Amino acid sequence: MTGRLTTHVLDTSTGRPAAGLALTLTRVADGVVLAERTTNADGRVDGPILEGEAFRPGVYELAFHVGDYFRRGGVTLPPTPFLDVVPVRFGLSEDGHYHVPLLVSPYGYSTYRGS
């Protein structure tokens, strides 16, 4: 297969790309971690997360380590943060460009402190 998988993460609390956010791609069938990446200044990873021979039909999970991203950015989170690790489970069934966009905020709806 010649497909590819990409992502783009935006921090809605700052209105900017989520730079420095760690993510992990796992193949669900066998639990194999296929990639561990960190977003760049544009909130994307450098190059596709999955492509070439590694790109196969199946169910995958991208885990976005959002809580760690906000903590490193100096956000004080409660003991049980609104978002911590955000899993996105999806299936790949044919060649193509698959893209997983994500908007993140450290605040829940009722405690939103946006500007």
Short mmCIF file of C-alpha atoms in Angstrom, two decimals:
data_model
loop_
_atom_site.label_atom_id
_atom_site.label_comp_id
_atom_site.label_asym_id
_atom_site.label_seq_id
_atom_site.Cartn_x
_atom_site.Cartn_y
_atom_site.Cartn_z
CA MET A 1 0.00 0.00 0.00
CA THR A 2 1.15 3.52 -0.66
CA GLY A 3 -1.08 5.44 1.73
CA ARG A 4 -0.01 7.81 4.46
CA LEU A 5 -1.23 9.10 7.80
CA THR A 6 -0.78 12.66 9.06
CA THR A 7 -2.08 14.81 11.92
CA HIS A 8 -2.41 18.45 12.93
CA VAL A 9 -3.04 19.59 16.52
CA LEU A 10 -4.25 23.07 17.45
CA ASP A 11 -4.36 24.52 20.98
CA THR A 12 -7.64 26.44 21.21
CA SER A 13 -6.65 28.04 24.53
CA THR A 14 -3.87 29.98 22.80
CA GLY A 15 -5.16 29.99 19.23
CA ARG A 16 -1.87 28.45 18.06
CA PRO A 17 -0.52 25.13 16.85
CA ALA A 18 0.24 22.67 19.67
CA ALA A 19 4.03 22.53 19.31
CA GLY A 20 5.87 19.89 21.35
CA LEU A 21 2.90 17.56 21.88
CA ALA A 22 3.93 13.89 22.06
CA LEU A 23 1.86 11.25 20.29
CA THR A 24 2.02 7.49 19.90
CA LEU A 25 0.65 5.35 17.06
CA THR A 26 -0.30 1.77 17.95
CA ARG A 27 -1.66 -1.05 15.79
CA VAL A 28 -4.63 -2.30 17.82
CA ALA A 29 -4.61 -5.95 16.65
CA ASP A 30 -1.26 -6.75 18.28
CA GLY A 31 -0.51 -3.68 20.42
CA VAL A 32 2.67 -2.88 18.49
CA VAL A 33 3.78 0.74 18.81
CA LEU A 34 4.59 1.86 15.28
CA ALA A 35 5.61 5.45 15.91
CA GLU A 36 6.33 7.90 18.70
CA ARG A 37 6.50 11.47 17.50
CA THR A 38 6.34 15.05 18.72
CA THR A 39 4.59 17.87 16.92
CA ASN A 40 6.67 20.65 15.40
CA ALA A 41 6.10 24.43 15.56
CA ASP A 42 3.19 24.06 13.14
CA GLY A 43 1.43 21.43 15.31
CA ARG A 44 2.26 18.69 12.79
CA VAL A 45 4.88 15.97 12.80
CA ASP A 46 7.75 16.10 10.33
CA GLY A 47 6.63 13.72 7.60
CA PRO A 48 3.84 11.13 7.66
CA ILE A 49 3.32 9.16 10.86
CA LEU A 50 2.70 6.03 8.82
CA GLU A 51 3.52 5.31 5.18
CA GLY A 52 5.08 2.84 2.78
CA GLU A 53 5.22 -0.84 3.73
CA ALA A 54 4.11 -0.08 7.28
CA PHE A 55 0.81 1.29 5.94
CA ARG A 56 -1.58 -1.68 6.07
CA PRO A 57 -5.34 -2.11 6.46
CA GLY A 58 -6.37 -2.41 10.08
CA VAL A 59 -7.41 -0.60 13.21
CA TYR A 60 -4.98 1.88 14.75
CA GLU A 61 -4.91 4.25 17.68
CA LEU A 62 -3.21 7.62 17.96
CA ALA A 63 -2.69 8.63 21.59
CA PHE A 64 -2.13 12.36 22.04
CA HIS A 65 -0.37 13.21 25.34
CA VAL A 66 -2.28 16.43 25.90
CA GLY A 67 -1.93 16.68 29.70
CA ASP A 68 1.87 16.53 29.49
CA TYR A 69 1.82 19.16 26.74
CA PHE A 70 -0.15 21.61 28.91
CA ARG A 71 1.94 20.88 32.03
CA ARG A 72 5.16 21.58 30.10
CA GLY A 73 3.58 24.83 28.91
CA GLY A 74 3.07 25.97 32.51
CA VAL A 75 -0.68 25.31 32.72
CA THR A 76 -1.76 24.28 36.21
CA LEU A 77 -4.06 21.31 35.75
CA PRO A 78 -6.37 19.83 38.38
CA PRO A 79 -5.56 16.36 39.76
CA THR A 80 -7.99 14.94 37.19
CA PRO A 81 -7.43 17.09 34.09
CA PHE A 82 -10.15 17.68 31.51
CA LEU A 83 -7.87 16.13 28.86
CA ASP A 84 -4.88 13.94 29.64
CA VAL A 85 -4.21 11.24 27.05
CA VAL A 86 -6.60 11.56 24.11
CA PRO A 87 -6.95 8.30 22.16
CA VAL A 88 -8.32 8.40 18.62
CA ARG A 89 -9.11 4.94 17.23
CA PHE A 90 -9.61 4.63 13.49
CA GLY A 91 -9.46 2.16 10.63
CA LEU A 92 -7.43 2.17 7.45
CA SER A 93 -9.01 0.16 4.64
CA GLU A 94 -7.46 1.38 1.39
CA ASP A 95 -4.66 3.51 -0.02
CA GLY A 96 -5.06 7.21 0.47
CA HIS A 97 -4.11 10.15 2.61
CA TYR A 98 -5.69 9.81 6.04
CA HIS A 99 -5.53 12.85 8.31
CA VAL A 100 -6.40 13.09 12.01
CA PRO A 101 -6.97 16.70 13.11
CA LEU A 102 -7.32 17.52 16.81
CA LEU A 103 -8.32 20.65 18.75
CA VAL A 104 -7.24 20.69 22.41
CA SER A 105 -7.84 22.88 25.45
CA PRO A 106 -6.92 22.42 29.11
CA TYR A 107 -10.37 23.65 30.16
CA GLY A 108 -13.71 21.89 30.26
CA TYR A 109 -16.80 23.68 29.02
CA SER A 110 -17.99 24.79 32.46
CA THR A 111 -14.57 26.15 33.47
CA TYR A 112 -13.49 27.69 30.20
CA ARG A 113 -11.31 30.71 30.84
CA GLY A 114 -10.62 31.70 27.26
CA SER A 115 -10.06 35.23 26.11
#
